[in-house]
mmCIF file of C-alpha atoms in Angstrom:
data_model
loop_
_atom_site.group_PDB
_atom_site.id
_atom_site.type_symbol
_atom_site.label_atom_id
_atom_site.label_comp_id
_atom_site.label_asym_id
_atom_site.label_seq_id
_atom_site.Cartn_x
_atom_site.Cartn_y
_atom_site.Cartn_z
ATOM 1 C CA UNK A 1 -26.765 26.872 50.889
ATOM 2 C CA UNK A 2 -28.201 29.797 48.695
ATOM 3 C CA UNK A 3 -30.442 27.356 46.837
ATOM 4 C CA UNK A 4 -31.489 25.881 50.126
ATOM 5 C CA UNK A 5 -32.950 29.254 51.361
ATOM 6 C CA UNK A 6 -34.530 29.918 47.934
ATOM 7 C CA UNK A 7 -36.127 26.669 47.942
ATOM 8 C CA UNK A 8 -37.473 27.228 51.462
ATOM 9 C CA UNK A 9 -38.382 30.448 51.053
ATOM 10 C CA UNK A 10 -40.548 29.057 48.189
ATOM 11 C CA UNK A 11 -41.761 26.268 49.636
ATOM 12 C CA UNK A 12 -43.109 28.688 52.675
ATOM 13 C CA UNK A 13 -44.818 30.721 49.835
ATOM 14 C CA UNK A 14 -46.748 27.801 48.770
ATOM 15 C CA UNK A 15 -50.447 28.115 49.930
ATOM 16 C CA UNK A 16 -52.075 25.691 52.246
ATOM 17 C CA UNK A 17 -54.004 23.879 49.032
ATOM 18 C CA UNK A 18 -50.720 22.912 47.458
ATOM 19 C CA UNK A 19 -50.858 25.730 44.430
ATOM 20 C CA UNK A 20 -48.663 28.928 44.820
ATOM 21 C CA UNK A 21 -49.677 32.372 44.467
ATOM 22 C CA UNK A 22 -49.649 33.969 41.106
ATOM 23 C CA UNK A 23 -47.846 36.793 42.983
ATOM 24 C CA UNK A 24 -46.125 35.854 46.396
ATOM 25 C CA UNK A 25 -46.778 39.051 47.981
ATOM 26 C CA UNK A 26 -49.933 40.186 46.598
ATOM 27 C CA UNK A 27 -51.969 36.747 47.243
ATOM 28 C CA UNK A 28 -55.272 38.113 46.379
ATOM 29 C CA UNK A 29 -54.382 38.088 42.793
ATOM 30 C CA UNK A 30 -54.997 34.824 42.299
ATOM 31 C CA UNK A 31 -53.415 31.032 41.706
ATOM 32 C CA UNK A 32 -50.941 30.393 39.633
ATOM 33 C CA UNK A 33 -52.118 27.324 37.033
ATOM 34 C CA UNK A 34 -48.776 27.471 35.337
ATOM 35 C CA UNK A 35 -46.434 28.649 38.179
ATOM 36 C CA UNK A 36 -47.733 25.516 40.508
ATOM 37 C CA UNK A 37 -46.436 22.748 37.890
ATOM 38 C CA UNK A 38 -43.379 24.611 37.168
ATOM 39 C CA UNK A 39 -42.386 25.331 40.818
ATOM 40 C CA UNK A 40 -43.193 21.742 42.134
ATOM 41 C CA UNK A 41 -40.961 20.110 38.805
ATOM 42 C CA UNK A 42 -37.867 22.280 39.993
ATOM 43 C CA UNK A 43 -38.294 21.439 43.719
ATOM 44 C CA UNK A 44 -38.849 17.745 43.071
ATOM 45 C CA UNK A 45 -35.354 18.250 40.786
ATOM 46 C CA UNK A 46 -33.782 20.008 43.566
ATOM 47 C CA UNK A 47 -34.791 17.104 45.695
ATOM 48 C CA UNK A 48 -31.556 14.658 44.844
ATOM 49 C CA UNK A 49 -29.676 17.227 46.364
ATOM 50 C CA UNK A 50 -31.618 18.908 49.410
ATOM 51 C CA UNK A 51 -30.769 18.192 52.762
ATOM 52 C CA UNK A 52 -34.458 19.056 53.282
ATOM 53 C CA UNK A 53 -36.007 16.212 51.432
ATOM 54 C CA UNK A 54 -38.880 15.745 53.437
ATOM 55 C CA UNK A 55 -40.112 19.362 53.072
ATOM 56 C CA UNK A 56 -39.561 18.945 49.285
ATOM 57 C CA UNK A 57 -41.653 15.767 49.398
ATOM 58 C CA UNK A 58 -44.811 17.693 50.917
ATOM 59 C CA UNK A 59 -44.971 20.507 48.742
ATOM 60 C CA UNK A 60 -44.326 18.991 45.758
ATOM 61 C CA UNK A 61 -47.091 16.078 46.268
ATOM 62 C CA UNK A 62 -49.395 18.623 47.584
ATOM 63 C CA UNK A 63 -48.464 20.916 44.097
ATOM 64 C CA UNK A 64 -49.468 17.257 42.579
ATOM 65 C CA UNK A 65 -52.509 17.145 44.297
ATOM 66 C CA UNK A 66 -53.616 20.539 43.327
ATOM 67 C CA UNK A 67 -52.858 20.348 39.483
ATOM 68 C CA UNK A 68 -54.776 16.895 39.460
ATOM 69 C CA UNK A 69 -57.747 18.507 41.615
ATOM 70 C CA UNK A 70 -57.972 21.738 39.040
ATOM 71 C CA UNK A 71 -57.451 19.494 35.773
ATOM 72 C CA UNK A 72 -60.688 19.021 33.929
ATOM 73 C CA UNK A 73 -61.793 15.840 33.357
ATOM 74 C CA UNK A 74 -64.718 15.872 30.606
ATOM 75 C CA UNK A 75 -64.994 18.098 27.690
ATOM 76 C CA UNK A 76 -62.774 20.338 24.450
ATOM 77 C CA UNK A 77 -60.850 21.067 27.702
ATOM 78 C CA UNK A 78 -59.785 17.623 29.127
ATOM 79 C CA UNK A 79 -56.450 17.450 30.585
ATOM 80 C CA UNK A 80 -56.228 21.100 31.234
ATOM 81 C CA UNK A 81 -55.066 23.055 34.313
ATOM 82 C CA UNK A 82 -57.950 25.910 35.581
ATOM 83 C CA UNK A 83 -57.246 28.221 37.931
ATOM 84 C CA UNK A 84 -58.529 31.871 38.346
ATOM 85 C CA UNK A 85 -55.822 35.021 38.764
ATOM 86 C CA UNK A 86 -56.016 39.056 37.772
ATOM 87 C CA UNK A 87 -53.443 38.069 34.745
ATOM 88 C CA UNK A 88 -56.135 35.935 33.035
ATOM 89 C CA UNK A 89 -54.997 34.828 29.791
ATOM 90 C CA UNK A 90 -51.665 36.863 29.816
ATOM 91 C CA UNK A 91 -52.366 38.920 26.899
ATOM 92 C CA UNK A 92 -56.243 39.627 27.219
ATOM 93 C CA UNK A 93 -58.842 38.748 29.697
ATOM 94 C CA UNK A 94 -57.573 39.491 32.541
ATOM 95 C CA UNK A 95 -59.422 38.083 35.980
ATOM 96 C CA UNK A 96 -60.526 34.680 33.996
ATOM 97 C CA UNK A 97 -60.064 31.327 34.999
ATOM 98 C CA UNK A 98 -57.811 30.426 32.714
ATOM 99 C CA UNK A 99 -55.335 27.307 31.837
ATOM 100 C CA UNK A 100 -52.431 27.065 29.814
ATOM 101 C CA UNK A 101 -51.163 23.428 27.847
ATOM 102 C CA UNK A 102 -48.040 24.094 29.402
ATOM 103 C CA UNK A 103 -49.085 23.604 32.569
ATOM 104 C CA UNK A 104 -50.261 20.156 32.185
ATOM 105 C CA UNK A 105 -46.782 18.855 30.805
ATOM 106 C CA UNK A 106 -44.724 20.504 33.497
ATOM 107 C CA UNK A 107 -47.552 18.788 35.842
ATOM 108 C CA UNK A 108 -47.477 15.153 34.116
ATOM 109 C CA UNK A 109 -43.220 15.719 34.660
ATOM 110 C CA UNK A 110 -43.817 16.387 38.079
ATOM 111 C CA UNK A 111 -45.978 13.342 38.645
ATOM 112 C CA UNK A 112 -43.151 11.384 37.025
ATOM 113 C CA UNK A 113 -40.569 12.273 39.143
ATOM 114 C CA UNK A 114 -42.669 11.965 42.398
ATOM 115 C CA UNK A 115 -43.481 8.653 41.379
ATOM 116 C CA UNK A 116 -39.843 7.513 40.741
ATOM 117 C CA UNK A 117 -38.653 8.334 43.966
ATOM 118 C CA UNK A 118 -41.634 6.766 45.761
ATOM 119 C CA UNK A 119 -41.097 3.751 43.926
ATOM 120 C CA UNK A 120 -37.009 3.627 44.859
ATOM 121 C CA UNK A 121 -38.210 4.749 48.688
ATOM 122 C CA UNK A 122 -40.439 1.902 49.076
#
């Protein structure tokens, strides 16, 4: 029940373009590049044993959506996450678009998982 009203509370965190917040209650700082794959992989983990499966199934496509839309697609950054936020690059540059390699696994496991439980919902 706990992990229920975490995941909820999460999920209603999630801004209406699918990423999340670098900081839930200070939204102005920016998206969270990282934070978006991350978050939707544990929700769609979660999912197997939610009794809110549905709910799961939006944010974490829209989370999907979102990484795909923000990944570039040409160039020495191909494959990588952008997103701006007041961290930056976590240890200098702070309010930079930045995007972390880490990001795009967590976002290619994501993708994964959606797509195994569309293909055993079908």
């Amino acid at each position: 029940e706990l992990i229920e009203k975490c995941i909820n509370g999460i999920i209603d965190g999630q801004n209406k373009d699918g990423s999340w917040p670098y900081n839930l209650s200070r939204r102005y700082m920016g998206k969270d590049c990282k934070g978006t794959s991350v978050i939707g992989l544990v929700l769609i983990r979660w999912y197997r044993y939610s009794n809110h499966k549905r709910n799961i199934l939006i944010s974490c496509k829209a989370a999907e959506n979102w990484c795909e839309e923000n990944t570039a697609l040409s160039g020495p950054e191909t494959g990588m996450i952008f997103s701006y936020s007041f961290e930056g690059a976590v240890v200098h540059s702070p309010y930079t678009t930045t995007a972390l390699v880490y990001a795009s696994a967590y976002a290619l496991e994501l993708k994964k998982e959606l797509e195994s439980i569309y293909d055993t919902t079908k």
